[in-house]
């Protein structure tokens, strides 16, 4: 075998040993030890049996060899006898008259040389031989029958079989009872404990019964799980804080981008108001004067009325531009947002063009008071409702639903992914305006709050309503965002305003910080 093949074989053997279970490895090792001990015991027992036979069988054969006549048998079997002289010639003395073989002659020479009686058991399958020297130098040799030799050897074999059986029983009982209870079962309990910790992700108290070492491993595993749980919690807290920081950074970046756009719009609005606003006002004033003249024709009157409508539209756009650029003067106070929703929905449903639209409202009774400017909140909701009403016009299903819901206090970081408890205090109130219109395309979702961006037809909107609404919501400490529509609806905008309790707490906190500084 080459060196690489030997290394591969050694690695394969090590892998097999590593994959073997503790029970198999321990049982195999103990089996080898028990087998070696049994072999030593068998060898000692066999040697003891030979000594016993020499002490019992030897004197009996010696007495028979020194008897008279034809060696009348004194044992429970008939042995074959020979007389071997100094020259090595064997003369049969028993009835069988069988020739002497090499073993007979060999034991005769050994007895002549040593001058004492010998007993040769030979191999397990050999017949037992006996030799005793005579006074004249000759040697008498006896060979026991095969059945007698087997019988004499069967006794230790039975003893060996009984020992082997007892050894197997003891070993089996040890392996399947004591070994399992004291070694395998604690290891299985430790494995189950580790799986339970892995599935739950929490520290699990040690419940391992077994030797001191197994309990020590279980306690160490518990301490490790406690430490891992603590580190996992720290990592979870860090991830949540990092996510919050990223969210704040994104909001800050978006606010900066919007501020830049609004600054550009402000400069544009100032120029437009100066260059277009004043001449447009003069044009509309002259058109109204001409319209008062009773002598103009009906066709001219219709053209003048159309001119006034388009001029009012241009002046409205200029007003929206100025509103978007100028800072908002808010009169923040406690708001019953359900009342504001009722006023806004009543203003929309009163318009004849929206008579076929189903306006629904879900207003919970225990809603906390919001904090902000009621007029600004009314304008934001009115803008959202008008946009939703325009979106559902011409659709098979014309539904607009306004729903209010409290936003509970931020949940603990370790409970991330679970809803906050109903008993937690509300920190904000959200108003969701959902409609069954055509929805907003994915590529337009990031642009809907940009100034002048609109999905309506060329004469359907200026693209300044949502940016204005977002600015007003942020100026009140809240926000406006595109949410996930509820089942059955296609689009949902959410206005979020802080609660009176949360706003007052923030004011107190800012005041304390200012005093410390």
Coordinates of N, CA and C in Angstrom, one line a residue, residues 270-447:
X270 N -41.4 83.6 -6.1 CA -41.2 85.0 -5.9 C -41.1 85.7 -7.3
X271 N -40.3 85.1 -8.2 CA -40.2 85.7 -9.5 C -41.5 85.7 -10.3
X272 N -42.2 84.5 -10.2 CA -43.5 84.4 -10.9 C -44.5 85.4 -10.3
X273 N -44.6 85.5 -9.0 CA -45.6 86.4 -8.4 C -45.3 87.8 -8.8
X274 N -44.0 88.2 -9.0 CA -43.7 89.5 -9.4 C -43.9 89.7 -10.9
X275 N -43.5 88.8 -11.7 CA -43.5 89.0 -13.1 C -44.9 88.6 -13.7
X276 N -45.6 87.7 -13.1 CA -46.9 87.2 -13.7 C -48.1 87.6 -12.8
X277 N -47.9 87.6 -11.5 CA -49.0 87.8 -10.6 C -49.7 89.2 -10.8
X278 N -48.9 90.2 -10.8 CA -49.4 91.6 -10.9 C -50.1 91.8 -12.3
X279 N -49.4 91.4 -13.4 CA -50.1 91.6 -14.7 C -51.4 90.7 -14.8
X280 N -51.3 89.5 -14.2 CA -52.5 88.7 -14.3 C -53.7 89.3 -13.5
X281 N -53.3 89.9 -12.3 CA -54.4 90.6 -11.6 C -55.0 91.8 -12.4
X282 N -54.1 92.5 -13.1 CA -54.7 93.6 -13.9 C -55.5 93.1 -15.0
X283 N -55.1 92.0 -15.7 CA -55.9 91.4 -16.8 C -57.2 91.0 -16.3
X284 N -57.3 90.3 -15.1 CA -58.6 89.8 -14.6 C -59.5 91.0 -14.2
X285 N -58.9 92.1 -13.7 CA -59.7 93.3 -13.3 C -60.3 93.9 -14.6
X286 N -59.5 94.1 -15.6 CA -60.0 94.6 -16.9 C -61.1 93.7 -17.5
X287 N -60.9 92.4 -17.4 CA -61.9 91.5 -17.9 C -63.2 91.6 -17.1
X288 N -63.2 91.8 -15.8 CA -64.4 91.9 -15.1 C -65.1 93.2 -15.4
X289 N -64.3 94.3 -15.7 CA -64.9 95.6 -16.1 C -65.6 95.4 -17.4
X290 N -64.9 94.8 -18.4 CA -65.6 94.6 -19.7 C -66.8 93.7 -19.5
X291 N -66.8 92.7 -18.6 CA -67.9 91.8 -18.5 C -69.1 92.5 -18.0
X292 N -68.9 93.7 -17.2 CA -70.1 94.4 -16.7 C -70.8 95.3 -17.8
X293 N -70.1 95.4 -18.9 CA -70.7 96.2 -20.0 C -71.9 95.4 -20.6
X294 N -73.1 96.0 -20.5 CA -74.3 95.3 -21.0 C -74.3 95.2 -22.6
X295 N -73.5 95.9 -23.2 CA -73.6 95.9 -24.7 C -72.8 94.9 -25.4
X296 N -72.0 94.0 -24.7 CA -71.2 93.0 -25.4 C -72.1 91.9 -25.8
X297 N -71.7 91.2 -26.8 CA -72.5 90.1 -27.4 C -72.4 88.9 -26.4
X298 N -73.3 87.9 -26.6 CA -73.3 86.7 -25.7 C -72.0 85.9 -26.0
X299 N -71.5 85.9 -27.2 CA -70.3 85.1 -27.5 C -69.1 85.7 -26.8
X300 N -69.0 87.1 -26.9 CA -67.9 87.7 -26.2 C -68.0 87.5 -24.7
X301 N -69.2 87.6 -24.1 CA -69.4 87.4 -22.7 C -68.9 85.9 -22.3
X302 N -69.3 84.9 -23.1 CA -68.8 83.6 -22.8 C -67.3 83.5 -22.9
X303 N -66.7 84.2 -23.8 CA -65.2 84.1 -23.9 C -64.6 84.8 -22.7
X304 N -65.2 86.0 -22.3 CA -64.7 86.6 -21.1 C -64.8 85.8 -19.8
X305 N -66.0 85.1 -19.7 CA -66.1 84.2 -18.5 C -65.1 83.1 -18.5
X306 N -64.8 82.6 -19.7 CA -63.8 81.5 -19.8 C -62.4 82.1 -19.4
X307 N -62.2 83.4 -19.9 CA -60.9 84.0 -19.5 C -60.8 84.2 -18.0
X308 N -61.9 84.6 -17.4 CA -61.8 84.8 -15.9 C -61.5 83.4 -15.2
X309 N -62.2 82.4 -15.7 CA -62.0 81.1 -15.0 C -60.5 80.6 -15.2
X310 N -60.0 80.7 -16.4 CA -58.6 80.3 -16.5 C -57.6 81.2 -15.8
X311 N -58.0 82.5 -15.7 CA -57.2 83.4 -14.9 C -57.2 83.1 -13.4
X312 N -58.4 82.8 -12.9 CA -58.5 82.3 -11.5 C -57.7 81.1 -11.3
X313 N -57.7 80.2 -12.3 CA -56.9 79.0 -12.1 C -55.4 79.3 -12.0
X314 N -54.9 80.2 -12.9 CA -53.5 80.7 -12.9 C -53.2 81.3 -11.5
X315 N -54.1 82.2 -11.0 CA -53.9 82.8 -9.8 C -53.9 81.8 -8.6
X316 N -54.7 80.8 -8.7 CA -54.7 79.7 -7.7 C -53.4 79.0 -7.7
X317 N -52.8 78.7 -8.9 CA -51.5 78.1 -8.9 C -50.4 78.9 -8.3
X318 N -50.5 80.2 -8.6 CA -49.5 81.1 -8.0 C -49.7 81.1 -6.5
X319 N -50.9 81.1 -6.0 CA -51.1 81.1 -4.5 C -50.6 79.8 -3.9
X320 N -50.8 78.7 -4.6 CA -50.2 77.4 -4.1 C -48.7 77.5 -4.1
X321 N -48.1 78.1 -5.1 CA -46.6 78.3 -5.1 C -46.2 79.1 -3.9
X322 N -46.8 80.2 -3.7 CA -46.5 81.0 -2.5 C -46.7 80.3 -1.2
X323 N -47.8 79.5 -1.1 CA -48.0 78.7 0.1 C -46.9 77.7 0.3
X324 N -46.4 77.1 -0.8 CA -45.4 76.1 -0.7 C -44.1 76.7 -0.3
X325 N -43.8 77.9 -0.6 CA -42.5 78.5 -0.4 C -42.5 79.2 1.0
X326 N -43.6 79.8 1.4 CA -43.6 80.5 2.6 C -43.8 79.6 3.9
X327 N -43.2 80.0 5.0 CA -43.4 79.2 6.2 C -44.8 79.2 6.7
X328 N -45.2 78.1 7.3 CA -46.6 78.0 7.7 C -46.8 78.5 9.1
X329 N -47.8 79.3 9.3 CA -48.1 79.8 10.7 C -49.1 78.9 11.3
X330 N -48.7 78.1 12.2 CA -49.6 77.1 12.8 C -50.1 77.6 14.1
X331 N -51.3 77.2 14.4 CA -51.9 77.5 15.7 C -52.2 76.1 16.4
X332 N -51.1 75.5 16.9 CA -51.3 74.1 17.4 C -52.0 74.0 18.7
X333 N -52.9 73.1 18.8 CA -53.7 72.8 20.0 C -54.3 71.4 19.9
X334 N -55.0 71.0 20.9 CA -55.6 69.7 20.9 C -56.7 69.6 19.9
X335 N -56.7 68.5 19.1 CA -57.7 68.4 18.0 C -58.4 67.1 18.2
X336 N -59.7 67.2 18.1 CA -60.6 66.0 18.0 C -60.6 65.6 16.5
X337 N -59.7 64.7 16.1 CA -59.5 64.4 14.7 C -60.8 63.9 14.0
X338 N -61.6 63.2 14.8 CA -62.8 62.6 14.2 C -63.7 63.7 13.8
X339 N -63.8 64.9 14.5 CA -64.6 66.0 14.1 C -64.1 66.6 12.8
X340 N -62.7 66.7 12.7 CA -62.1 67.3 11.5 C -62.4 66.4 10.3
X341 N -62.4 65.0 10.5 CA -62.7 64.1 9.4 C -64.1 64.3 9.0
X342 N -65.0 64.4 9.9 CA -66.5 64.6 9.6 C -66.7 65.9 8.8
X343 N -66.0 67.0 9.1 CA -66.2 68.2 8.4 C -65.6 68.1 7.0
X344 N -64.5 67.4 6.8 CA -63.9 67.3 5.5 C -64.7 66.4 4.6
X345 N -65.2 65.2 5.1 CA -66.0 64.3 4.3 C -67.3 65.0 3.9
X346 N -67.9 65.8 4.8 CA -69.1 66.5 4.5 C -68.9 67.5 3.4
X347 N -67.7 68.2 3.4 CA -67.4 69.2 2.3 C -67.3 68.5 1.0
X348 N -66.8 67.3 1.0 CA -66.6 66.6 -0.3 C -67.9 66.0 -0.8
X349 N -68.7 65.4 0.1 CA -69.9 64.7 -0.3 C -71.0 65.7 -0.7
X350 N -70.8 67.0 -0.3 CA -71.8 68.0 -0.7 C -71.6 68.4 -2.1
X351 N -70.5 68.1 -2.8 CA -70.3 68.5 -4.1 C -71.0 67.6 -5.1
X352 N -71.7 68.1 -6.0 CA -72.6 67.3 -6.9 C -71.8 66.4 -7.8
X353 N -70.5 66.8 -8.1 CA -69.7 65.9 -9.0 C -69.3 64.6 -8.3
X354 N -69.4 64.6 -7.0 CA -69.0 63.4 -6.3 C -70.2 62.7 -5.6
X355 N -71.3 62.9 -6.1 CA -72.5 62.4 -5.5 C -72.6 60.8 -5.6
X356 N -72.0 60.2 -6.7 CA -72.0 58.8 -6.8 C -70.9 58.0 -6.1
X357 N -70.1 58.8 -5.4 CA -69.0 58.2 -4.6 C -69.4 57.8 -3.2
X358 N -69.1 56.6 -2.8 CA -69.5 56.2 -1.4 C -68.3 56.5 -0.5
X359 N -68.6 57.5 0.4 CA -67.6 57.9 1.4 C -67.9 57.2 2.7
X360 N -66.9 56.4 3.2 CA -67.1 55.6 4.4 C -66.1 56.2 5.4
X361 N -66.5 56.1 6.7 CA -65.7 56.6 7.8 C -65.7 55.5 8.9
X362 N -64.5 55.2 9.4 CA -64.4 54.4 10.6 C -63.7 55.2 11.7
X363 N -64.5 55.6 12.7 CA -64.1 56.5 13.7 C -64.3 55.8 15.1
X364 N -63.2 55.3 15.7 CA -63.3 54.6 17.0 C -63.7 55.7 18.0
X365 N -64.4 55.2 19.1 CA -64.9 56.1 20.1 C -63.8 56.5 21.1
X366 N -62.9 55.7 21.4 CA -61.9 56.0 22.4 C -60.6 56.5 21.8
X367 N -60.7 57.3 20.7 CA -59.5 57.8 20.1 C -58.9 59.0 20.9
X368 N -57.6 59.0 21.2 CA -57.0 60.1 21.9 C -57.0 61.4 21.1
X369 N -56.9 62.5 21.8 CA -56.8 63.8 21.1 C -55.5 64.0 20.4
X370 N -55.5 64.5 19.2 CA -54.3 64.8 18.4 C -53.8 66.2 18.7
X371 N -52.7 66.5 18.2 CA -52.1 67.8 18.5 C -51.6 68.4 17.1
X372 N -52.1 69.7 16.9 CA -51.8 70.3 15.6 C -52.7 71.5 15.3
X373 N -52.6 72.0 14.1 CA -53.5 73.1 13.7 C -54.7 72.5 13.0
X374 N -55.9 72.8 13.6 CA -57.1 72.2 13.0 C -57.3 72.6 11.5
X375 N -57.0 73.9 11.2 CA -57.2 74.3 9.8 C -56.3 73.6 8.9
X376 N -55.0 73.5 9.3 CA -54.1 72.8 8.5 C -54.5 71.3 8.3
X377 N -54.9 70.6 9.4 CA -55.3 69.3 9.3 C -56.6 69.1 8.4
X378 N -57.5 70.1 8.4 CA -58.6 70.1 7.6 C -58.2 70.2 6.1
X379 N -57.3 71.1 5.8 CA -56.8 71.3 4.5 C -56.1 70.0 3.9
X380 N -55.3 69.4 4.8 CA -54.7 68.1 4.4 C -55.7 67.1 4.0
X381 N -56.6 66.8 4.9 CA -57.6 65.8 4.7 C -58.5 66.1 3.5
X382 N -58.8 67.4 3.3 CA -59.6 67.8 2.2 C -58.9 67.5 0.9
X383 N -57.6 67.8 0.9 CA -56.8 67.5 -0.3 C -56.7 66.0 -0.6
X384 N -56.5 65.2 0.4 CA -56.5 63.8 0.2 C -57.8 63.2 -0.2
X385 N -58.9 63.7 0.3 CA -60.2 63.2 -0.1 C -60.6 63.6 -1.5
X386 N -60.2 64.8 -1.9 CA -60.5 65.3 -3.3 C -59.6 64.4 -4.3
X387 N -58.4 64.2 -3.9 CA -57.5 63.3 -4.8 C -58.1 61.9 -4.9
X388 N -58.6 61.4 -3.8 CA -59.2 60.0 -3.8 C -60.5 60.0 -4.6
X389 N -61.3 61.1 -4.4 CA -62.6 61.2 -5.2 C -62.3 61.3 -6.7
X390 N -61.3 62.0 -7.1 CA -60.9 62.1 -8.5 C -60.4 60.8 -9.0
X391 N -59.7 60.0 -8.2 CA -59.1 58.8 -8.6 C -60.2 57.7 -8.9
X392 N -61.3 57.7 -8.1 CA -62.3 56.7 -8.3 C -63.4 57.0 -9.3
X393 N -63.3 58.2 -9.8 CA -64.3 58.6 -10.8 C -64.1 57.8 -12.1
X394 N -65.1 57.2 -12.6 CA -65.0 56.4 -13.8 C -64.6 55.0 -13.5
X395 N -64.4 54.6 -12.2 CA -64.1 53.2 -11.9 C -65.4 52.4 -11.6
X396 N -65.3 51.1 -11.8 CA -66.5 50.2 -11.6 C -67.0 50.3 -10.1
X397 N -66.0 50.4 -9.2 CA -66.4 50.5 -7.8 C -65.8 51.9 -7.3
X398 N -66.7 52.7 -6.8 CA -66.3 54.1 -6.3 C -66.5 54.2 -4.8
X399 N -65.4 53.8 -4.2 CA -65.4 53.8 -2.7 C -64.2 54.6 -2.2
X400 N -64.4 55.4 -1.2 CA -63.4 56.1 -0.5 C -63.6 55.9 1.0
X401 N -62.6 55.4 1.7 CA -62.8 55.1 3.2 C -61.8 55.9 4.0
X402 N -62.3 56.6 5.0 CA -61.4 57.3 6.0 C -61.5 56.5 7.3
X403 N -60.3 56.1 7.8 CA -60.3 55.4 9.1 C -59.2 56.0 10.0
X404 N -59.6 56.1 11.3 CA -58.7 56.6 12.3 C -58.2 55.5 13.2
X405 N -57.0 55.5 13.6 CA -56.5 54.5 14.5 C -55.3 55.1 15.4
X406 N -55.2 54.7 16.6 CA -54.1 55.1 17.5 C -52.8 54.4 17.2
X407 N -51.7 55.0 17.4 CA -50.4 54.4 17.3 C -49.8 54.3 18.7
X408 N -49.6 53.0 19.1 CA -49.2 52.8 20.5 C -47.7 53.1 20.7
X409 N -47.4 53.2 21.9 CA -46.0 53.6 22.3 C -45.0 52.5 21.7
X410 N -43.9 53.0 21.3 CA -42.9 52.1 20.7 C -42.6 50.9 21.5
X411 N -42.7 49.7 20.9 CA -42.5 48.5 21.7 C -41.0 48.3 22.0
X412 N -40.8 47.4 23.0 CA -39.4 47.2 23.4 C -38.7 46.5 22.3
X413 N -37.4 46.7 22.3 CA -36.6 46.1 21.2 C -36.6 44.6 21.2
X414 N -36.6 44.0 22.4 CA -36.6 42.6 22.5 C -38.0 42.0 22.0
X415 N -39.0 42.8 21.9 CA -40.3 42.4 21.4 C -40.5 42.8 19.9
X416 N -39.4 43.1 19.2 CA -39.5 43.5 17.8 C -40.2 42.4 17.0
X417 N -41.1 42.8 16.2 CA -41.9 41.8 15.4 C -43.2 41.5 16.0
X418 N -43.4 41.9 17.2 CA -44.7 41.6 17.8 C -45.5 42.9 18.0
X419 N -46.8 42.9 17.9 CA -47.6 44.1 18.0 C -47.6 44.6 19.4
X420 N -47.6 45.9 19.6 CA -47.5 46.5 21.0 C -48.8 46.1 21.7
X421 N -48.8 46.0 23.0 CA -50.1 45.7 23.8 C -51.1 46.8 23.7
X422 N -52.4 46.5 23.8 CA -53.4 47.4 23.7 C -53.4 48.4 24.8
X423 N -52.8 48.1 25.9 CA -52.8 48.9 27.1 C -51.7 50.0 27.0
X424 N -50.8 49.9 26.0 CA -49.7 50.9 25.8 C -50.3 52.2 25.5
X425 N -49.7 53.3 26.0 CA -50.3 54.7 25.6 C -50.0 55.0 24.2
X426 N -50.9 55.8 23.6 CA -50.8 56.2 22.2 C -49.9 57.4 22.1
X427 N -49.0 57.3 21.1 CA -48.1 58.4 20.9 C -48.5 59.2 19.6
X428 N -49.4 58.7 18.8 CA -49.8 59.4 17.6 C -51.2 58.9 17.2
X429 N -51.8 59.7 16.3 CA -53.1 59.3 15.7 C -52.9 59.3 14.2
X430 N -53.3 58.2 13.5 CA -53.2 58.1 12.1 C -54.6 58.1 11.4
X431 N -54.6 58.9 10.3 CA -55.8 59.0 9.5 C -55.5 58.4 8.1
X432 N -56.2 57.3 7.8 CA -55.9 56.6 6.5 C -57.0 56.9 5.5
X433 N -56.7 57.4 4.3 CA -57.6 57.7 3.3 C -57.3 56.7 2.2
X434 N -58.2 55.7 2.0 CA -58.0 54.7 1.0 C -59.1 54.8 -0.1
X435 N -58.8 54.4 -1.3 CA -59.7 54.5 -2.4 C -59.6 53.3 -3.3
X436 N -60.6 53.1 -4.1 CA -60.6 52.0 -5.1 C -60.2 52.4 -6.5
X437 N -59.4 53.5 -6.6 CA -59.0 54.0 -7.9 C -58.1 53.1 -8.7
X438 N -57.3 53.7 -9.6 CA -56.5 52.9 -10.4 C -55.1 52.6 -9.7
X439 N -54.9 53.2 -8.6 CA -53.6 52.9 -7.9 C -52.5 53.8 -8.4
X440 N -51.3 53.6 -7.8 CA -50.1 54.4 -8.2 C -49.1 53.4 -8.7
X441 N -48.6 53.6 -9.8 CA -47.5 52.8 -10.4 C -46.3 52.7 -9.5
X442 N -45.6 51.6 -9.5 CA -44.4 51.5 -8.7 C -43.4 52.5 -9.0
X443 N -43.2 52.8 -10.3 CA -42.1 53.8 -10.6 C -42.5 55.2 -10.2
X444 N -43.8 55.5 -9.8 CA -44.2 56.8 -9.4 C -44.3 57.0 -7.9
X445 N -44.1 55.9 -7.2 CA -44.3 56.0 -5.7 C -43.3 56.9 -5.0
X446 N -42.1 57.0 -5.6 CA -41.0 57.8 -5.0 C -41.1 59.3 -5.4
X447 N -42.0 59.6 -6.3 CA -42.1 60.9 -6.9 C -43.4 61.7 -6.5

